Amino acid sequence: PQNRLWLEYPFDFRLRVGVAERLVEAADSLPSDLCLLVKEAMRPLSVQEMYFSRRLKKEQERDPAASPTTIFERASLFVAPPTVAGHPTGGAVDLT
C-alpha cells in the first residue's frame, strides 16, 4: 500500500537490461547538481490500454469533427498505443 501513491497499481520498476543500462548512463552523464527521478516503469497492459483510451476520449472531446485517424494520431503524441507501448514489457520509463 505504501508504494501505490497516485497509481492504480503497485509500482514496478523492472526494466529490460538495455533500458536500465542506458538509464544509468544518462544519469551518470548529468551535471552533479541534477538527477533523474523515475516516475513509472513497467505497467500492466490493462493500464496502458486505459491511459490510451482516456487520451482518445480527451482528443475526441477537444475536436469532435476530427477523423478517427486524426484522433488516434493526436492521442499517440501523448500516450503510446497499447500495441506498441514499451511500458508493459519493461521497455519504457517515465522520468522527470
Short mmCIF file of N, CA, C and O in Angstrom, two decimals:
data_model
loop_
_atom_site.label_atom_id
_atom_site.label_comp_id
_atom_site.label_asym_id
_atom_site.label_seq_id
_atom_site.Cartn_x
_atom_site.Cartn_y
_atom_site.Cartn_z
N PRO A 1 0.81 -1.21 0.00
CA PRO A 1 0.00 0.00 0.00
C PRO A 1 0.85 1.27 0.00
O PRO A 1 0.48 2.24 -0.60
N GLN A 2 2.03 1.28 0.68
CA GLN A 2 2.84 2.49 0.71
C GLN A 2 3.36 2.86 -0.66
O GLN A 2 3.63 4.02 -0.93
N ASN A 3 3.55 1.89 -1.55
CA ASN A 3 4.14 2.20 -2.84
C ASN A 3 3.11 2.50 -3.92
O ASN A 3 3.46 2.66 -5.06
N ARG A 4 1.87 2.62 -3.59
CA ARG A 4 0.84 2.86 -4.59
C ARG A 4 0.71 4.34 -4.92
O ARG A 4 0.46 4.70 -6.06
N LEU A 5 0.80 5.19 -3.96
CA LEU A 5 0.65 6.64 -4.14
C LEU A 5 -0.48 6.95 -5.11
O LEU A 5 -1.62 6.60 -4.88
N TRP A 6 -0.18 7.58 -6.22
CA TRP A 6 -1.22 8.01 -7.15
C TRP A 6 -1.55 6.98 -8.19
O TRP A 6 -2.55 7.12 -8.91
N LEU A 7 -0.77 5.96 -8.35
CA LEU A 7 -1.03 4.95 -9.37
C LEU A 7 -2.16 4.02 -8.91
O LEU A 7 -2.41 3.87 -7.73
N GLU A 8 -2.78 3.39 -9.87
CA GLU A 8 -3.86 2.47 -9.57
C GLU A 8 -3.36 1.03 -9.50
O GLU A 8 -4.13 0.10 -9.51
N TYR A 9 -2.07 0.85 -9.39
CA TYR A 9 -1.44 -0.47 -9.29
C TYR A 9 -0.10 -0.27 -8.58
O TYR A 9 0.43 0.83 -8.55
N PRO A 10 0.45 -1.33 -8.01
CA PRO A 10 1.74 -1.17 -7.32
C PRO A 10 2.86 -0.80 -8.29
O PRO A 10 2.89 -1.26 -9.42
N PHE A 11 3.78 0.05 -7.82
CA PHE A 11 4.94 0.40 -8.63
C PHE A 11 5.70 -0.86 -9.03
O PHE A 11 5.85 -1.78 -8.24
N ASP A 12 6.20 -0.86 -10.23
CA ASP A 12 7.03 -1.96 -10.72
C ASP A 12 8.15 -1.33 -11.53
O ASP A 12 7.92 -0.86 -12.64
N PHE A 13 9.33 -1.26 -10.97
CA PHE A 13 10.43 -0.57 -11.61
C PHE A 13 11.33 -1.49 -12.43
O PHE A 13 12.44 -1.10 -12.79
N ARG A 14 10.86 -2.68 -12.73
CA ARG A 14 11.67 -3.56 -13.59
C ARG A 14 11.76 -2.97 -14.99
O ARG A 14 10.80 -2.39 -15.49
N LEU A 15 12.93 -3.12 -15.58
CA LEU A 15 13.17 -2.66 -16.95
C LEU A 15 13.97 -3.71 -17.69
O LEU A 15 14.67 -4.52 -17.08
N ARG A 16 13.91 -3.68 -19.00
CA ARG A 16 14.82 -4.51 -19.79
C ARG A 16 16.25 -4.08 -19.47
O ARG A 16 16.52 -2.91 -19.18
N VAL A 17 17.17 -5.01 -19.54
CA VAL A 17 18.56 -4.73 -19.19
C VAL A 17 19.11 -3.56 -20.00
O VAL A 17 19.73 -2.64 -19.45
N GLY A 18 18.89 -3.55 -21.30
CA GLY A 18 19.40 -2.47 -22.14
C GLY A 18 18.83 -1.12 -21.76
O GLY A 18 19.55 -0.10 -21.79
N VAL A 19 17.57 -1.07 -21.40
CA VAL A 19 16.95 0.19 -20.98
C VAL A 19 17.57 0.65 -19.67
O VAL A 19 17.91 1.82 -19.51
N ALA A 20 17.72 -0.27 -18.73
CA ALA A 20 18.31 0.08 -17.44
C ALA A 20 19.75 0.58 -17.62
O ALA A 20 20.15 1.57 -16.98
N GLU A 21 20.52 -0.06 -18.49
CA GLU A 21 21.90 0.38 -18.73
C GLU A 21 21.94 1.79 -19.31
O GLU A 21 22.76 2.61 -18.91
N ARG A 22 21.05 2.08 -20.27
CA ARG A 22 21.02 3.41 -20.86
C ARG A 22 20.54 4.46 -19.85
O ARG A 22 21.02 5.60 -19.87
N LEU A 23 19.65 4.07 -18.97
CA LEU A 23 19.18 4.97 -17.93
C LEU A 23 20.32 5.34 -16.98
O LEU A 23 20.51 6.51 -16.63
N VAL A 24 21.10 4.36 -16.57
CA VAL A 24 22.26 4.62 -15.71
C VAL A 24 23.27 5.51 -16.44
O VAL A 24 23.80 6.46 -15.86
N GLU A 25 23.51 5.22 -17.71
CA GLU A 25 24.45 6.03 -18.49
C GLU A 25 23.97 7.48 -18.58
O GLU A 25 24.76 8.42 -18.42
N ALA A 26 22.68 7.67 -18.81
CA ALA A 26 22.13 9.03 -18.89
C ALA A 26 22.27 9.74 -17.54
O ALA A 26 22.68 10.91 -17.48
N ALA A 27 21.96 9.05 -16.47
CA ALA A 27 22.07 9.65 -15.13
C ALA A 27 23.51 10.02 -14.82
O ALA A 27 23.78 11.08 -14.25
N ASP A 28 24.44 9.15 -15.19
CA ASP A 28 25.86 9.41 -14.93
C ASP A 28 26.39 10.59 -15.73
O ASP A 28 27.38 11.20 -15.35
N SER A 29 25.75 10.91 -16.85
CA SER A 29 26.24 12.00 -17.70
C SER A 29 25.69 13.36 -17.30
O SER A 29 26.10 14.38 -17.85
N LEU A 30 24.79 13.40 -16.34
CA LEU A 30 24.21 14.67 -15.91
C LEU A 30 25.19 15.47 -15.06
O LEU A 30 26.05 14.90 -14.38
N PRO A 31 25.07 16.79 -15.06
CA PRO A 31 25.87 17.60 -14.13
C PRO A 31 25.58 17.16 -12.69
O PRO A 31 24.50 16.65 -12.40
N SER A 32 26.52 17.38 -11.80
CA SER A 32 26.41 16.87 -10.43
C SER A 32 25.23 17.45 -9.66
O SER A 32 24.78 16.85 -8.69
N ASP A 33 24.70 18.59 -10.10
CA ASP A 33 23.57 19.18 -9.37
C ASP A 33 22.22 18.75 -9.92
O ASP A 33 21.17 19.25 -9.49
N LEU A 34 22.21 17.81 -10.86
CA LEU A 34 20.96 17.31 -11.43
C LEU A 34 20.87 15.79 -11.26
O LEU A 34 21.89 15.11 -11.14
N CYS A 35 19.66 15.29 -11.25
CA CYS A 35 19.46 13.85 -11.19
C CYS A 35 18.17 13.50 -11.93
O CYS A 35 17.38 14.38 -12.28
N LEU A 36 17.97 12.23 -12.18
CA LEU A 36 16.75 11.75 -12.80
C LEU A 36 15.83 11.18 -11.73
O LEU A 36 16.30 10.52 -10.80
N LEU A 37 14.54 11.41 -11.86
CA LEU A 37 13.56 10.82 -10.98
C LEU A 37 12.68 9.91 -11.84
O LEU A 37 12.04 10.38 -12.78
N VAL A 38 12.70 8.63 -11.54
CA VAL A 38 11.86 7.68 -12.27
C VAL A 38 10.45 7.76 -11.69
O VAL A 38 10.24 7.51 -10.50
N LYS A 39 9.51 8.12 -12.53
CA LYS A 39 8.13 8.23 -12.10
C LYS A 39 7.38 6.92 -12.28
O LYS A 39 6.53 6.56 -11.48
N GLU A 40 7.69 6.22 -13.38
CA GLU A 40 6.97 4.99 -13.69
C GLU A 40 7.80 4.18 -14.66
O GLU A 40 8.48 4.74 -15.52
N ALA A 41 7.74 2.88 -14.54
CA ALA A 41 8.45 1.99 -15.46
C ALA A 41 7.46 0.96 -16.00
O ALA A 41 6.54 1.33 -16.72
N MET A 42 7.62 -0.29 -15.61
CA MET A 42 6.72 -1.33 -16.12
C MET A 42 5.31 -1.10 -15.58
O MET A 42 5.12 -0.76 -14.43
N ARG A 43 4.33 -1.24 -16.48
CA ARG A 43 2.93 -1.13 -16.06
C ARG A 43 2.13 -2.22 -16.76
O ARG A 43 2.50 -2.64 -17.87
N PRO A 44 1.05 -2.66 -16.18
CA PRO A 44 0.22 -3.68 -16.82
C PRO A 44 -0.34 -3.18 -18.15
O PRO A 44 -0.64 -1.99 -18.32
N LEU A 45 -0.52 -4.10 -19.08
CA LEU A 45 -1.12 -3.75 -20.37
C LEU A 45 -2.49 -3.12 -20.18
O LEU A 45 -2.86 -2.18 -20.87
N SER A 46 -3.24 -3.62 -19.23
CA SER A 46 -4.59 -3.07 -18.99
C SER A 46 -4.53 -1.59 -18.60
O SER A 46 -5.40 -0.80 -18.98
N VAL A 47 -3.49 -1.19 -17.89
CA VAL A 47 -3.34 0.21 -17.51
C VAL A 47 -2.93 1.03 -18.73
O VAL A 47 -3.44 2.14 -18.94
N GLN A 48 -2.05 0.49 -19.57
CA GLN A 48 -1.68 1.19 -20.80
C GLN A 48 -2.91 1.40 -21.68
O GLN A 48 -3.10 2.47 -22.25
N GLU A 49 -3.75 0.39 -21.77
CA GLU A 49 -4.99 0.50 -22.56
C GLU A 49 -5.91 1.58 -21.98
O GLU A 49 -6.49 2.36 -22.72
N MET A 50 -6.02 1.63 -20.66
CA MET A 50 -6.86 2.63 -20.02
C MET A 50 -6.30 4.03 -20.26
O MET A 50 -7.05 4.95 -20.60
N TYR A 51 -4.98 4.22 -20.11
CA TYR A 51 -4.38 5.52 -20.38
C TYR A 51 -4.64 5.97 -21.81
O TYR A 51 -4.97 7.13 -22.07
N PHE A 52 -4.48 5.05 -22.76
CA PHE A 52 -4.66 5.41 -24.17
C PHE A 52 -6.13 5.72 -24.46
O PHE A 52 -6.44 6.70 -25.14
N SER A 53 -7.02 4.91 -23.94
CA SER A 53 -8.46 5.15 -24.14
C SER A 53 -8.88 6.51 -23.58
O SER A 53 -9.66 7.24 -24.20
N ARG A 54 -8.35 6.82 -22.41
CA ARG A 54 -8.66 8.12 -21.79
C ARG A 54 -8.15 9.26 -22.66
O ARG A 54 -8.83 10.28 -22.83
N ARG A 55 -6.97 9.10 -23.24
CA ARG A 55 -6.43 10.16 -24.10
C ARG A 55 -7.23 10.28 -25.40
O ARG A 55 -7.48 11.39 -25.88
N LEU A 56 -7.64 9.13 -25.97
CA LEU A 56 -8.50 9.17 -27.16
C LEU A 56 -9.77 9.97 -26.88
O LEU A 56 -10.18 10.81 -27.69
N LYS A 57 -10.39 9.70 -25.75
CA LYS A 57 -11.62 10.40 -25.38
C LYS A 57 -11.38 11.90 -25.26
O LYS A 57 -12.17 12.72 -25.74
N LYS A 58 -10.27 12.27 -24.62
CA LYS A 58 -9.94 13.68 -24.45
C LYS A 58 -9.76 14.37 -25.80
O LYS A 58 -10.24 15.49 -26.03
N GLU A 59 -9.06 13.70 -26.73
CA GLU A 59 -8.85 14.28 -28.06
C GLU A 59 -10.16 14.38 -28.84
O GLU A 59 -10.38 15.35 -29.56
N GLN A 60 -11.02 13.39 -28.69
CA GLN A 60 -12.32 13.42 -29.38
C GLN A 60 -13.18 14.56 -28.84
O GLN A 60 -13.85 15.25 -29.60
N GLU A 61 -13.14 14.76 -27.53
CA GLU A 61 -13.91 15.86 -26.93
C GLU A 61 -13.36 17.22 -27.35
O GLU A 61 -14.11 18.16 -27.53
N ARG A 62 -12.05 17.29 -27.51
CA ARG A 62 -11.40 18.54 -27.90
C ARG A 62 -11.75 18.94 -29.33
O ARG A 62 -11.89 20.12 -29.64
N ASP A 63 -11.92 17.94 -30.20
CA ASP A 63 -12.19 18.22 -31.61
C ASP A 63 -13.15 17.16 -32.17
O ASP A 63 -12.72 16.23 -32.85
N PRO A 64 -14.44 17.29 -31.89
CA PRO A 64 -15.42 16.28 -32.31
C PRO A 64 -15.48 16.05 -33.82
O PRO A 64 -15.90 14.98 -34.27
N ALA A 65 -15.07 17.03 -34.62
CA ALA A 65 -15.13 16.89 -36.07
C ALA A 65 -13.94 16.16 -36.66
O ALA A 65 -13.95 15.80 -37.84
N ALA A 66 -12.92 15.91 -35.87
CA ALA A 66 -11.71 15.26 -36.38
C ALA A 66 -12.00 13.80 -36.73
O ALA A 66 -12.84 13.14 -36.10
N SER A 67 -11.27 13.31 -37.71
CA SER A 67 -11.44 11.92 -38.13
C SER A 67 -10.87 10.97 -37.08
O SER A 67 -10.01 11.36 -36.29
N PRO A 68 -11.32 9.72 -37.08
CA PRO A 68 -10.74 8.74 -36.15
C PRO A 68 -9.22 8.61 -36.28
O PRO A 68 -8.52 8.46 -35.28
N THR A 69 -8.73 8.70 -37.51
CA THR A 69 -7.28 8.62 -37.73
C THR A 69 -6.57 9.79 -37.08
O THR A 69 -5.54 9.62 -36.41
N THR A 70 -7.12 10.98 -37.24
CA THR A 70 -6.52 12.18 -36.63
C THR A 70 -6.55 12.08 -35.11
O THR A 70 -5.56 12.39 -34.44
N ILE A 71 -7.66 11.63 -34.57
CA ILE A 71 -7.79 11.47 -33.12
C ILE A 71 -6.74 10.49 -32.61
O ILE A 71 -6.06 10.73 -31.61
N PHE A 72 -6.58 9.37 -33.31
CA PHE A 72 -5.60 8.36 -32.93
C PHE A 72 -4.19 8.94 -32.98
O PHE A 72 -3.40 8.75 -32.05
N GLU A 73 -3.87 9.67 -34.04
CA GLU A 73 -2.54 10.26 -34.18
C GLU A 73 -2.27 11.27 -33.08
O GLU A 73 -1.17 11.30 -32.51
N ARG A 74 -3.25 12.10 -32.77
CA ARG A 74 -3.07 13.10 -31.71
C ARG A 74 -2.89 12.43 -30.35
O ARG A 74 -2.03 12.84 -29.56
N ALA A 75 -3.69 11.43 -30.07
CA ALA A 75 -3.58 10.71 -28.80
C ALA A 75 -2.20 10.06 -28.68
O ALA A 75 -1.60 10.04 -27.60
N SER A 76 -1.70 9.55 -29.79
CA SER A 76 -0.41 8.85 -29.81
C SER A 76 0.77 9.77 -29.52
O SER A 76 1.85 9.30 -29.17
N LEU A 77 0.56 11.07 -29.66
CA LEU A 77 1.62 12.03 -29.32
C LEU A 77 1.85 12.10 -27.81
O LEU A 77 2.91 12.52 -27.36
N PHE A 78 0.85 11.70 -27.03
CA PHE A 78 0.92 11.82 -25.58
C PHE A 78 1.02 10.48 -24.87
O PHE A 78 1.65 10.38 -23.82
N VAL A 79 0.37 9.45 -25.42
CA VAL A 79 0.37 8.11 -24.82
C VAL A 79 0.58 7.11 -25.93
O VAL A 79 -0.10 7.15 -26.96
N ALA A 80 1.50 6.19 -25.74
CA ALA A 80 1.76 5.17 -26.77
C ALA A 80 0.56 4.23 -26.89
O ALA A 80 0.01 3.79 -25.87
N PRO A 81 0.15 3.91 -28.11
CA PRO A 81 -0.90 2.92 -28.29
C PRO A 81 -0.47 1.59 -27.66
O PRO A 81 0.71 1.22 -27.72
N PRO A 82 -1.41 0.89 -27.04
CA PRO A 82 -1.06 -0.36 -26.36
C PRO A 82 -0.33 -1.39 -27.23
O PRO A 82 0.49 -2.14 -26.72
N THR A 83 -0.59 -1.38 -28.53
CA THR A 83 0.04 -2.37 -29.41
C THR A 83 1.54 -2.14 -29.61
O THR A 83 2.24 -3.05 -30.04
N VAL A 84 2.02 -0.93 -29.29
CA VAL A 84 3.45 -0.63 -29.48
C VAL A 84 4.11 -0.08 -28.21
O VAL A 84 5.31 0.20 -28.23
N ALA A 85 3.36 0.06 -27.15
CA ALA A 85 3.89 0.67 -25.93
C ALA A 85 4.99 -0.18 -25.31
O ALA A 85 4.88 -1.40 -25.23
N GLY A 86 6.03 0.49 -24.83
CA GLY A 86 7.13 -0.21 -24.19
C GLY A 86 6.90 -0.51 -22.71
O GLY A 86 7.48 -1.45 -22.17
N HIS A 87 6.06 0.26 -22.06
CA HIS A 87 5.86 0.08 -20.62
C HIS A 87 5.43 -1.34 -20.22
O HIS A 87 5.97 -1.88 -19.25
N PRO A 88 4.50 -1.97 -20.92
CA PRO A 88 4.07 -3.31 -20.48
C PRO A 88 5.15 -4.38 -20.55
O PRO A 88 5.01 -5.44 -19.96
N THR A 89 6.24 -4.09 -21.26
CA THR A 89 7.31 -5.08 -21.39
C THR A 89 8.63 -4.61 -20.76
O THR A 89 9.67 -5.22 -20.98
N GLY A 90 8.59 -3.53 -20.01
CA GLY A 90 9.80 -3.02 -19.37
C GLY A 90 10.72 -2.28 -20.33
O GLY A 90 11.89 -2.10 -20.06
N GLY A 91 10.15 -1.81 -21.44
CA GLY A 91 10.96 -1.13 -22.44
C GLY A 91 10.82 0.37 -22.43
O GLY A 91 11.30 1.04 -23.35
N ALA A 92 10.17 0.92 -21.42
CA ALA A 92 10.00 2.37 -21.34
C ALA A 92 10.00 2.80 -19.88
O ALA A 92 9.67 2.01 -18.99
N VAL A 93 10.35 4.05 -19.69
CA VAL A 93 10.39 4.61 -18.34
C VAL A 93 9.96 6.08 -18.44
O VAL A 93 10.30 6.76 -19.41
N ASP A 94 9.16 6.52 -17.48
CA ASP A 94 8.77 7.93 -17.41
C ASP A 94 9.67 8.61 -16.38
O ASP A 94 9.82 8.12 -15.26
N LEU A 95 10.28 9.71 -16.79
CA LEU A 95 11.26 10.42 -15.96
C LEU A 95 10.86 11.87 -15.78
O LEU A 95 10.11 12.43 -16.58
N THR A 96 11.45 12.46 -14.78
CA THR A 96 11.38 13.90 -14.64
C THR A 96 12.72 14.38 -14.11
O THR A 96 13.54 13.56 -13.71
#
